[in-house]
mmCIF file of C-alpha atoms in Angstrom:
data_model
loop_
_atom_site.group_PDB
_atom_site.id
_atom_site.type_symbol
_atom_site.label_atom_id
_atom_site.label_comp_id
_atom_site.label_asym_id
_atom_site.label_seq_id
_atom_site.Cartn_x
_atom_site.Cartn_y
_atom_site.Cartn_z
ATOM 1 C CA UNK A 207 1.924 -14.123 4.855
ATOM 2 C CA UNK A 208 -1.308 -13.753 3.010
ATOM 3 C CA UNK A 209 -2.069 -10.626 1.031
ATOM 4 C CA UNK A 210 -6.231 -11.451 0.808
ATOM 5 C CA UNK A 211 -6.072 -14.939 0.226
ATOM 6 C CA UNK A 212 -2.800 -15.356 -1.490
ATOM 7 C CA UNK A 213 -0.166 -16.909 -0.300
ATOM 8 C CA UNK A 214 3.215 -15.324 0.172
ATOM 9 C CA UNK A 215 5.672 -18.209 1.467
ATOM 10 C CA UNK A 216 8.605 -17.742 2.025
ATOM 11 C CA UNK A 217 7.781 -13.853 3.466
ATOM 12 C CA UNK A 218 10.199 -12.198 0.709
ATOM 13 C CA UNK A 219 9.578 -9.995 -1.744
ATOM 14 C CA UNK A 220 11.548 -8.732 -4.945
ATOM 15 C CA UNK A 221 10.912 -4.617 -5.086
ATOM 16 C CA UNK A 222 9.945 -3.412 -8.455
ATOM 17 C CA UNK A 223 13.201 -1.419 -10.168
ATOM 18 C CA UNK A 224 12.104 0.089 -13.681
ATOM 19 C CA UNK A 225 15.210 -1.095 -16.068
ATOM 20 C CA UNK A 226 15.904 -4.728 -13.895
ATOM 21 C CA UNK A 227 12.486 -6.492 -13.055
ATOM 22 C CA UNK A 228 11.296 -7.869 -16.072
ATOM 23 C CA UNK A 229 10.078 -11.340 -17.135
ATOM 24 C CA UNK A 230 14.048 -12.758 -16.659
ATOM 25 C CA UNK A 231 14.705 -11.180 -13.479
ATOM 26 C CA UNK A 232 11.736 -11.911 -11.919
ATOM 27 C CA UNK A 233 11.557 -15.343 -13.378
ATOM 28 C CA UNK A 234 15.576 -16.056 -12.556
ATOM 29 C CA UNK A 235 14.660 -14.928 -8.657
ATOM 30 C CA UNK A 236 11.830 -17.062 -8.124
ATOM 31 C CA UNK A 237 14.061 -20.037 -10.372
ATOM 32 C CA UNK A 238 16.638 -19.706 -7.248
ATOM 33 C CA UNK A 239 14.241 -20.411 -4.680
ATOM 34 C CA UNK A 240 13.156 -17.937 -1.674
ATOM 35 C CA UNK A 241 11.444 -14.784 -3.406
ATOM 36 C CA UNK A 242 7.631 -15.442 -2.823
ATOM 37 C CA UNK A 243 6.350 -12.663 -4.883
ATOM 38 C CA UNK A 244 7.883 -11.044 -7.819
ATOM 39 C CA UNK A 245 6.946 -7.375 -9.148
ATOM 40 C CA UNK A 246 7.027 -6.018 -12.410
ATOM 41 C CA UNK A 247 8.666 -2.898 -13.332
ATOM 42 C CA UNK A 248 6.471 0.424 -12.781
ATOM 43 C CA UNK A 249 4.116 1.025 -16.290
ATOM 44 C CA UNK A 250 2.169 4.036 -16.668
ATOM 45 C CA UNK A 251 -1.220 4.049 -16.268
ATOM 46 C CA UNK A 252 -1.916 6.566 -18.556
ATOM 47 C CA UNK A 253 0.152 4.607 -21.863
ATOM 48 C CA UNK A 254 -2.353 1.359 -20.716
ATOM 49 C CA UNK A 255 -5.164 3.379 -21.172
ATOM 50 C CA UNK A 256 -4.262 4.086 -24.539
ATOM 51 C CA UNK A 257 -2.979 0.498 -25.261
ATOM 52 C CA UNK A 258 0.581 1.609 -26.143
ATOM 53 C CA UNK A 259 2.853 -0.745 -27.437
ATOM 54 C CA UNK A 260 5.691 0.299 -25.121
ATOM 55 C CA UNK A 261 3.730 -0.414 -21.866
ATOM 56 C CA UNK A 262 1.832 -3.362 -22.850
ATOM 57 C CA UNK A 263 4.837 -5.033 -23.563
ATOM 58 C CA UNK A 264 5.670 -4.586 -20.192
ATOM 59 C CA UNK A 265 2.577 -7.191 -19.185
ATOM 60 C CA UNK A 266 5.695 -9.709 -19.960
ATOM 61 C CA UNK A 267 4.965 -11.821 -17.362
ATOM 62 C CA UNK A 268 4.274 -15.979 -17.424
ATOM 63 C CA UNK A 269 3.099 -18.642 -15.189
ATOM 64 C CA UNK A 270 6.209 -19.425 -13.487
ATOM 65 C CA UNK A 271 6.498 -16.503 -12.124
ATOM 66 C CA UNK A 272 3.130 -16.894 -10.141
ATOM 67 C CA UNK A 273 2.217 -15.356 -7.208
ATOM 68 C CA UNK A 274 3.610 -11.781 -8.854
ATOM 69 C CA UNK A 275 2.443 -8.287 -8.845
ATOM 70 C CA UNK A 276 1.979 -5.972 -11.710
ATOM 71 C CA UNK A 277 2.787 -2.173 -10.584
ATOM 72 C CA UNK A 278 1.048 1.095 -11.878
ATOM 73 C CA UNK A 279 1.810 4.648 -11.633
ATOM 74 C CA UNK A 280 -0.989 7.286 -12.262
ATOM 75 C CA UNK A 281 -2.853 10.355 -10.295
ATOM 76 C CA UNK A 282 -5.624 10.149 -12.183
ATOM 77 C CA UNK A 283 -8.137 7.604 -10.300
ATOM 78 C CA UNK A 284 -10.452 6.731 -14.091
ATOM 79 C CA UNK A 285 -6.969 5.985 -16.064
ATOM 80 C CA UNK A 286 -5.641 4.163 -12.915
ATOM 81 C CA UNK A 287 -8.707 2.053 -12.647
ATOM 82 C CA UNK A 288 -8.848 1.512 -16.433
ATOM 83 C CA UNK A 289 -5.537 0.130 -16.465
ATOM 84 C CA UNK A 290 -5.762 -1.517 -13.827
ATOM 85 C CA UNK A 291 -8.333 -3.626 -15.114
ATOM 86 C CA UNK A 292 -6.363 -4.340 -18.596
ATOM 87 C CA UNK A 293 -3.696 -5.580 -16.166
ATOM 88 C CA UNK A 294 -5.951 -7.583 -14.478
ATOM 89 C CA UNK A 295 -7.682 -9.139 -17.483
ATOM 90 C CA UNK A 296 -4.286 -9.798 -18.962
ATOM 91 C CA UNK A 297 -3.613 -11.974 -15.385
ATOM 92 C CA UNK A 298 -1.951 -10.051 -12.589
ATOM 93 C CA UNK A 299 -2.077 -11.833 -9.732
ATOM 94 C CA UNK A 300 -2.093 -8.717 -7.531
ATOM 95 C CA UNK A 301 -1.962 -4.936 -9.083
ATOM 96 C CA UNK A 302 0.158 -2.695 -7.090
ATOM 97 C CA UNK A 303 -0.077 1.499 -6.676
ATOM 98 C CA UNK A 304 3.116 3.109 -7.266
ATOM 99 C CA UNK A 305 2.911 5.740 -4.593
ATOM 100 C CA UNK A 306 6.741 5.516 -3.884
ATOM 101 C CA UNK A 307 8.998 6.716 -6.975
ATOM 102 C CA UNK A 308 10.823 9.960 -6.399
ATOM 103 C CA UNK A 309 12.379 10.640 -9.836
ATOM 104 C CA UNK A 310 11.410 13.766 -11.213
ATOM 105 C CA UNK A 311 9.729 12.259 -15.000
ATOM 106 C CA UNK A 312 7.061 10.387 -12.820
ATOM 107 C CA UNK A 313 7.019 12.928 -9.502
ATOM 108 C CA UNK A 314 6.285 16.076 -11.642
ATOM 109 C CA UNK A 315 2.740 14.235 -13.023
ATOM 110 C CA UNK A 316 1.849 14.086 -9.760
ATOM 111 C CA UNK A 317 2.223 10.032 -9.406
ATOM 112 C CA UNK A 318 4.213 8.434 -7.183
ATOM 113 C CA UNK A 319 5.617 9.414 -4.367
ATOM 114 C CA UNK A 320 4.189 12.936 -4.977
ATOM 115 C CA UNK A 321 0.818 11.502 -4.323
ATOM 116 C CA UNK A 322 1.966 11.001 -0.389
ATOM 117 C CA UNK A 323 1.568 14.578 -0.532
ATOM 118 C CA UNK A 324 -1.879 14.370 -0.949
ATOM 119 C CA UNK A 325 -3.600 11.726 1.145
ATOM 120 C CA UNK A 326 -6.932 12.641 -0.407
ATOM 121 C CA UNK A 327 -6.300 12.112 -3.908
ATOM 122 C CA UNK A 328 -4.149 9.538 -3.024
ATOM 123 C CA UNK A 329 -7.154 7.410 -1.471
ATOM 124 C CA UNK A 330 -8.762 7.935 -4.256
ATOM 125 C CA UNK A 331 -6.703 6.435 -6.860
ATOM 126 C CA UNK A 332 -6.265 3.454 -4.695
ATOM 127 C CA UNK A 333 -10.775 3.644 -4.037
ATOM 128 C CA UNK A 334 -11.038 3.552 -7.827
ATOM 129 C CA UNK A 335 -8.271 0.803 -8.535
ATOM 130 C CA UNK A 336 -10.238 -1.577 -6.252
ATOM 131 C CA UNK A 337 -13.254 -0.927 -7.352
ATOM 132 C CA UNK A 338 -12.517 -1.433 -10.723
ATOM 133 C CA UNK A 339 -10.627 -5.108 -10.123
ATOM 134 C CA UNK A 340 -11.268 -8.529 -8.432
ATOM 135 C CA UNK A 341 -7.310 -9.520 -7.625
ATOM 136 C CA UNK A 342 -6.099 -7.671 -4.563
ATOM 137 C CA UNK A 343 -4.631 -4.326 -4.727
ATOM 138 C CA UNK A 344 -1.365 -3.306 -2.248
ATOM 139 C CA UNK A 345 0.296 0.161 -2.717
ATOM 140 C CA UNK A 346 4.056 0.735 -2.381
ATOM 141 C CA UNK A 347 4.931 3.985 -0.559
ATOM 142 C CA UNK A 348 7.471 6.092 1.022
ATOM 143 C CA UNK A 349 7.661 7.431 4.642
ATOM 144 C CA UNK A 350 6.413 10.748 3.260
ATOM 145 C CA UNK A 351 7.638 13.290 0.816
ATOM 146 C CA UNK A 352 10.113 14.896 2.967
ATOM 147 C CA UNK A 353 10.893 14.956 6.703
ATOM 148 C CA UNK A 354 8.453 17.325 7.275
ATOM 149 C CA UNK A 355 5.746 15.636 5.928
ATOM 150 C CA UNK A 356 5.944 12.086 6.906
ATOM 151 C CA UNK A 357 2.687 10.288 5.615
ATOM 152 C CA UNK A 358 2.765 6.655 5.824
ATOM 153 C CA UNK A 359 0.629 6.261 8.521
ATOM 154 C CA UNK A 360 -2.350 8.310 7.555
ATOM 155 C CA UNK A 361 -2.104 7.074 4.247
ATOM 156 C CA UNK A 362 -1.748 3.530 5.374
ATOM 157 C CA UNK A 363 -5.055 3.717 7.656
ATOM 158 C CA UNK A 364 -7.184 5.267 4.632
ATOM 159 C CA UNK A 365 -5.740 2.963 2.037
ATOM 160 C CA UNK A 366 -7.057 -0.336 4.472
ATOM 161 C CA UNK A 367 -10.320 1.605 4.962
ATOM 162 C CA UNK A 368 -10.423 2.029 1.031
ATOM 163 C CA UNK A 369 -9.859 -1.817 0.178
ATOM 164 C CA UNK A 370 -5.899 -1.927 -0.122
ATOM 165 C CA UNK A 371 -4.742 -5.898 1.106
ATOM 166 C CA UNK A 372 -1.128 -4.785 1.790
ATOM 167 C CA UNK A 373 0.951 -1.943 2.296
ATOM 168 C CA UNK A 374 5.056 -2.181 1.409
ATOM 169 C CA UNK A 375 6.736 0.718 3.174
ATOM 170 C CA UNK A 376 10.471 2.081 1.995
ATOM 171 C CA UNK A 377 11.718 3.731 4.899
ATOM 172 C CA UNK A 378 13.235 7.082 3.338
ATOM 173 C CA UNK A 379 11.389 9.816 2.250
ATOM 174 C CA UNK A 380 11.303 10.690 -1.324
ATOM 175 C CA UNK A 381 12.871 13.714 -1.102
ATOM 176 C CA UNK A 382 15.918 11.373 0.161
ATOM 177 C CA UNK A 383 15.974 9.061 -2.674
ATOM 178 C CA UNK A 384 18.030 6.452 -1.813
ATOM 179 C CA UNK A 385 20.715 8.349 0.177
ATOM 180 C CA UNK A 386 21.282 8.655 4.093
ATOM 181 C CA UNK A 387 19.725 5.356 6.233
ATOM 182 C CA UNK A 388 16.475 3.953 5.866
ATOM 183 C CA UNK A 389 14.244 5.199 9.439
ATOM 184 C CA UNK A 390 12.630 1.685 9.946
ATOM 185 C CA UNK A 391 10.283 3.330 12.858
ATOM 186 C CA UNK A 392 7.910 4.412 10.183
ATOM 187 C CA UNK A 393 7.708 0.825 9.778
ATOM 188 C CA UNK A 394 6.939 0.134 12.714
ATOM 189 C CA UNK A 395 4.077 2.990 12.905
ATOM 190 C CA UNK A 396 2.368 1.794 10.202
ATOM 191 C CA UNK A 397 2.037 -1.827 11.128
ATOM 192 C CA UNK A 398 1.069 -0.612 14.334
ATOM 193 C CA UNK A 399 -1.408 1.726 12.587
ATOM 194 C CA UNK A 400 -3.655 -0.656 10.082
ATOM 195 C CA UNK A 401 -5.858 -3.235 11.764
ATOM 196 C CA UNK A 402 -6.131 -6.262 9.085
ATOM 197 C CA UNK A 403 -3.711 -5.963 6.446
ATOM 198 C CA UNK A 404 -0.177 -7.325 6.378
ATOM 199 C CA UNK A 405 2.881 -4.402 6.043
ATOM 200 C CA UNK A 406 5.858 -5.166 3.939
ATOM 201 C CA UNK A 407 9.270 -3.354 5.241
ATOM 202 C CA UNK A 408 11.514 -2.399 2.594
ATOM 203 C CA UNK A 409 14.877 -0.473 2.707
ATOM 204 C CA UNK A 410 18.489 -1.547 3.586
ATOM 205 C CA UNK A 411 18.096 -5.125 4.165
ATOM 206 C CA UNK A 412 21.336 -6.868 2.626
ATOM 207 C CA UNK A 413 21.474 -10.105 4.241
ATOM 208 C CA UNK A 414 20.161 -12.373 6.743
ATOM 209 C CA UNK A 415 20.920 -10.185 9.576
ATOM 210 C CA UNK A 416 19.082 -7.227 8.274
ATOM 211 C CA UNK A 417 15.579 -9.047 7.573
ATOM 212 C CA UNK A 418 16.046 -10.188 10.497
ATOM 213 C CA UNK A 419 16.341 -7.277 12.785
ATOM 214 C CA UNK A 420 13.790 -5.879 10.345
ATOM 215 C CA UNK A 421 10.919 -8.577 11.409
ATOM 216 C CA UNK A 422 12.090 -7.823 15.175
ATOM 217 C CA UNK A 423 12.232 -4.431 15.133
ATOM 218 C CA UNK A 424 9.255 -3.727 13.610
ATOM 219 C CA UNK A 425 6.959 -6.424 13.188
ATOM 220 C CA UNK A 426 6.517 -6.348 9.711
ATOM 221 C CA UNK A 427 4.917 -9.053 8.022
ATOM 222 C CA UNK A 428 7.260 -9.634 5.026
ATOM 223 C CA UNK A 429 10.669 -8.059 4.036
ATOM 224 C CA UNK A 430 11.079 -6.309 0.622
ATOM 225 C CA UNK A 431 14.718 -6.306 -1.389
ATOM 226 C CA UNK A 432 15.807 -4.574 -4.082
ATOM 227 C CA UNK A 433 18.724 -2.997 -5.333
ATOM 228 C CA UNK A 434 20.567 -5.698 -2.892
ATOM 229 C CA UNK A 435 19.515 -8.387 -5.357
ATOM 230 C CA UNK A 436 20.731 -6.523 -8.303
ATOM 231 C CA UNK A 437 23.697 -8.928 -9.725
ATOM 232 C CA UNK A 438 22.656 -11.070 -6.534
ATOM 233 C CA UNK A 439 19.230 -12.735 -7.622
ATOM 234 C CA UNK A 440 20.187 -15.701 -5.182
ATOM 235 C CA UNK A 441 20.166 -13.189 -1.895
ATOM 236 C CA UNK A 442 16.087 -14.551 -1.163
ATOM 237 C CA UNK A 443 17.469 -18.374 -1.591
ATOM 238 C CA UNK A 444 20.380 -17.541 0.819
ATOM 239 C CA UNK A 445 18.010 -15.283 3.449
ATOM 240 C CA UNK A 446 15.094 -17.882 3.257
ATOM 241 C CA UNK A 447 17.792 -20.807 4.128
ATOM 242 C CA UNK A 448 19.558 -19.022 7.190
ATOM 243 C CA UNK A 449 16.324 -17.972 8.601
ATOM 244 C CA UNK A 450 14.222 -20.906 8.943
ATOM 245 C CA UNK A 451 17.459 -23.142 9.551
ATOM 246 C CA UNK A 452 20.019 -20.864 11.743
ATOM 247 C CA UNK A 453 22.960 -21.558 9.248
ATOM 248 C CA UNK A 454 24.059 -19.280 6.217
ATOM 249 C CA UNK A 455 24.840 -20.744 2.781
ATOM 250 C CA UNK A 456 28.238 -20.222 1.354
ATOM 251 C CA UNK A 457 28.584 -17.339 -1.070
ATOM 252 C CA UNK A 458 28.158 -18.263 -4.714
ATOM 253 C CA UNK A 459 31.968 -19.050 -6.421
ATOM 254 C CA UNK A 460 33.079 -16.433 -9.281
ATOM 255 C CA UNK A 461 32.284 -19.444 -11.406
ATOM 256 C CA UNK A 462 28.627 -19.401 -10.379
ATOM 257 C CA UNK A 463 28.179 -16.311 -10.322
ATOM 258 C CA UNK A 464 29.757 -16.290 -13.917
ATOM 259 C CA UNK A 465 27.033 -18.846 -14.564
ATOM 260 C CA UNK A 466 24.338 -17.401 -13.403
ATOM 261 C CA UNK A 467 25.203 -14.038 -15.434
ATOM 262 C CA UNK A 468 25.085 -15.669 -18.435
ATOM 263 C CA UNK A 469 21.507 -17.560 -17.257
ATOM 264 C CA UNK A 470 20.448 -14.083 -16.606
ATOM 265 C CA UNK A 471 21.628 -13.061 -20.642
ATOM 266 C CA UNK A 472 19.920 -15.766 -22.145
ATOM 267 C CA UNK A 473 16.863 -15.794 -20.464
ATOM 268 C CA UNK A 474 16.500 -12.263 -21.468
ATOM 269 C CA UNK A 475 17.124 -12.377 -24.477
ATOM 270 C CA UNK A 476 14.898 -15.549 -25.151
ATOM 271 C CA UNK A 477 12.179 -13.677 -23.670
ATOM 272 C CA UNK A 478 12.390 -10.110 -24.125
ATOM 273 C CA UNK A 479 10.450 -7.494 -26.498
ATOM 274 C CA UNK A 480 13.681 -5.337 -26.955
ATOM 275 C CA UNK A 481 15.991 -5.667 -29.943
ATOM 276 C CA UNK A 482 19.334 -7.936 -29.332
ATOM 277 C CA UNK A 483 21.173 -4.546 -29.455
ATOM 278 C CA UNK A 484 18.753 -2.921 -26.569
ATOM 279 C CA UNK A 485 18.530 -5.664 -24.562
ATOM 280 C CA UNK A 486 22.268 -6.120 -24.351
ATOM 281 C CA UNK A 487 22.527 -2.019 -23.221
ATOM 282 C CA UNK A 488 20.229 -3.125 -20.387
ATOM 283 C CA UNK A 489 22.268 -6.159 -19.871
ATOM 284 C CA UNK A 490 25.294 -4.359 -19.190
ATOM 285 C CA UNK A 491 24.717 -2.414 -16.208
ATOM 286 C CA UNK A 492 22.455 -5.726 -14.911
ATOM 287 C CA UNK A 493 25.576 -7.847 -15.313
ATOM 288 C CA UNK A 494 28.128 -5.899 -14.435
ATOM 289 C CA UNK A 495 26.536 -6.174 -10.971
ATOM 290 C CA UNK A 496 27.293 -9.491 -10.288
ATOM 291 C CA UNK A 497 31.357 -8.564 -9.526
ATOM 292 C CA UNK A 498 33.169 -11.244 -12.155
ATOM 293 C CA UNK A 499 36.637 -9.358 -11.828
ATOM 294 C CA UNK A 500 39.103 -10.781 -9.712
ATOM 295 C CA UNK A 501 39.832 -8.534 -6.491
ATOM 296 C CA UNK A 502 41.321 -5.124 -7.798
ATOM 297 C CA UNK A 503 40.443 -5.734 -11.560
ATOM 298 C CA UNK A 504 37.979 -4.655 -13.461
ATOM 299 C CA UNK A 505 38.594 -5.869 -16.595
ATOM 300 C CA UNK A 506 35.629 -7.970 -17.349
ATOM 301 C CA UNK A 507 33.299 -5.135 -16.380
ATOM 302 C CA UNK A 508 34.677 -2.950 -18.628
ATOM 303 C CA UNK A 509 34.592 -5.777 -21.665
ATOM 304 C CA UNK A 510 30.775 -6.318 -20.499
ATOM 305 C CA UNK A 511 30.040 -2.786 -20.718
ATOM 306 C CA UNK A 512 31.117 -2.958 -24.834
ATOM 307 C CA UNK A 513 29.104 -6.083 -25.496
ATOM 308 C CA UNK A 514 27.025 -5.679 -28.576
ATOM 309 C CA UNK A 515 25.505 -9.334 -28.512
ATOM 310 C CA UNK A 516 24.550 -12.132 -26.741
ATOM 311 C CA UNK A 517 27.544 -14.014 -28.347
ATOM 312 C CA UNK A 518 30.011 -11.532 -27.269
ATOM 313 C CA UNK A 519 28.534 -11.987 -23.634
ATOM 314 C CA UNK A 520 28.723 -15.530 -23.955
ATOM 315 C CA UNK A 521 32.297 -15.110 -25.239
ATOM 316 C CA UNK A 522 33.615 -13.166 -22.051
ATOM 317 C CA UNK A 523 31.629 -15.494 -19.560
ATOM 318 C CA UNK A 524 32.134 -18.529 -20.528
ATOM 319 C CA UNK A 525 35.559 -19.046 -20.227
ATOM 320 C CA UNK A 526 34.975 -17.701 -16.583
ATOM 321 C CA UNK A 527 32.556 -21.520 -15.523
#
């Protein structure tokens, strides 16, 4: 898949998921092999613009990590552009329009996903954001806001007329956040609606068997993952493998997966702008995700949940390699 003339090989994507896809996460996915393009974490357009600490620091991206995708939220088309170009100078590959998060701190400003519930300003954040950059611009967006007001495909036709390179389409409606099943239809519609661009299908794809029914079903051009890769950063590796060759890879031992846990750690914490102490509250949820317990225990989730430090994670794991 090319979004403009970048390269997006093999045709998975990591979703961005404010509080798991920083530099580590991003960087441990593409590390495993099959993710080809990473995203970061959503960062407000309007704490760029003011060149706060707490959402530059979010520009934590490096090299290895290339193609990847730095995401904005905003309704305000001048502050979107402006930040967008700080992103861009600081070198995104791609910057992405947050026109998908439901949750009520970013919804109530009028960004995300509440934007889908006005196509005109809408198009005009994403008018402004490519006027204002050179890399390619793609917006991530929901069906619609609610069932009544299903979107996508309007928006999707303006945002190709406006400049957008590639539209990623979660297949709920905000209003259902992530419960109930993912309609993968409005997929469908809106690759069926834009003329040039490639469409990115995200929601409820857990394995190989999902993305592909997904490709089939709707002829999207690239499947998106997220919260299935949460604790499971090697789920692009395994997809990638069993599509192209027909045979599935055997699931990762508790040993690996107790290895690649405390990867996960130390790479955040050797690249990270938190404190040991808040990086290791994020930690916990991340790495309780990857299911160390034997069957019916959950003993070393509950240990993980009162590390403190990096040592006291690498006490409980490594005994489990």
């Amino acid at each position: 898949m090319l979004i403009d003339t970048l390269r997006i090989d093999p045709p998975l994507t990591l979703a961005p998921m404010a509080g798991h896809t920083n530099h580590a996460f991003r960087l441990l996915c593409r590390q495993l092999g099959g993710c080809g393009l990473v995203c970061t974490e959503l960062i407000s357009s309007q704490l760029v613009q003011e060149r706060r600490t707490s959402a530059l620091a979010r520009f934590d991206w490096s090299p290895a990590e290339r193609p990847f995708a730095a995401q904005l939220f905003g309704s305000d088309p001048a502050i979107m552009a402006e930040a967008a170009r700080v992103a861009a100078d600081a070198g995104a590959d791609i910057i992405d329009i947050n026109m998908g998060c439901w949750v009520p701190k970013v919804a109530k400003k009028g960004a995300g996903a509440a934007l889908l519930r006005d196509v005109c300003t809408a198009t005009q954040v994403v008018a402004a954001v490519v006027r204002a950059v050179a890399v390619p611009v793609t917006v991530k967006v929901r069906s619609g806001w609610d069932a009544e007001h299903l979107t996508a495909v309007e928006f999707a036709r303006a945002a190709e007329n406006a400049g957008v390179k590639a539209v990623a389409v979660h297949a709920r409606t905000a209003q259902q956040g992530f419960s109930g099943s993912a309609d993968w239809d409005i997929i469908r519609q809106v690759k069926a609606a834009v003329q040039f661009i490639p469409v990115i299908g995200n929601g409820d794809v857990f394995n190989a068997a999902d993305a592909r029914r997904m490709f089939a079903q709707t002829g999207c051009d690239a499947v998106m993952i997220g919260r299935a890769a949460l604790g499971h950063p090697w789920i692009f590796q395994h997809i990638a493998h069993e599509l192209s060759t027909g045979h599935a890879l055997p699931p990762p031992t508790r040993a690996q997966r107790a290895a690649l846990a405390l990867r996960h750690a130390r790479l955040t914490l050797a690249t990270t702008y938190l404190s040991e102490r808040q990086a290791v509250l994020e930690l916990r949820g991340q790495l309780g995700k990857y299911h160390l317990d034997e069957p019916g225990s959950v003993e070393t989730r509950n240990r993980l949940y009162q590390a403190e430090t990096l040592a006291d994670i690498e006490a409980l794991l490594l005994p489990l390699i």
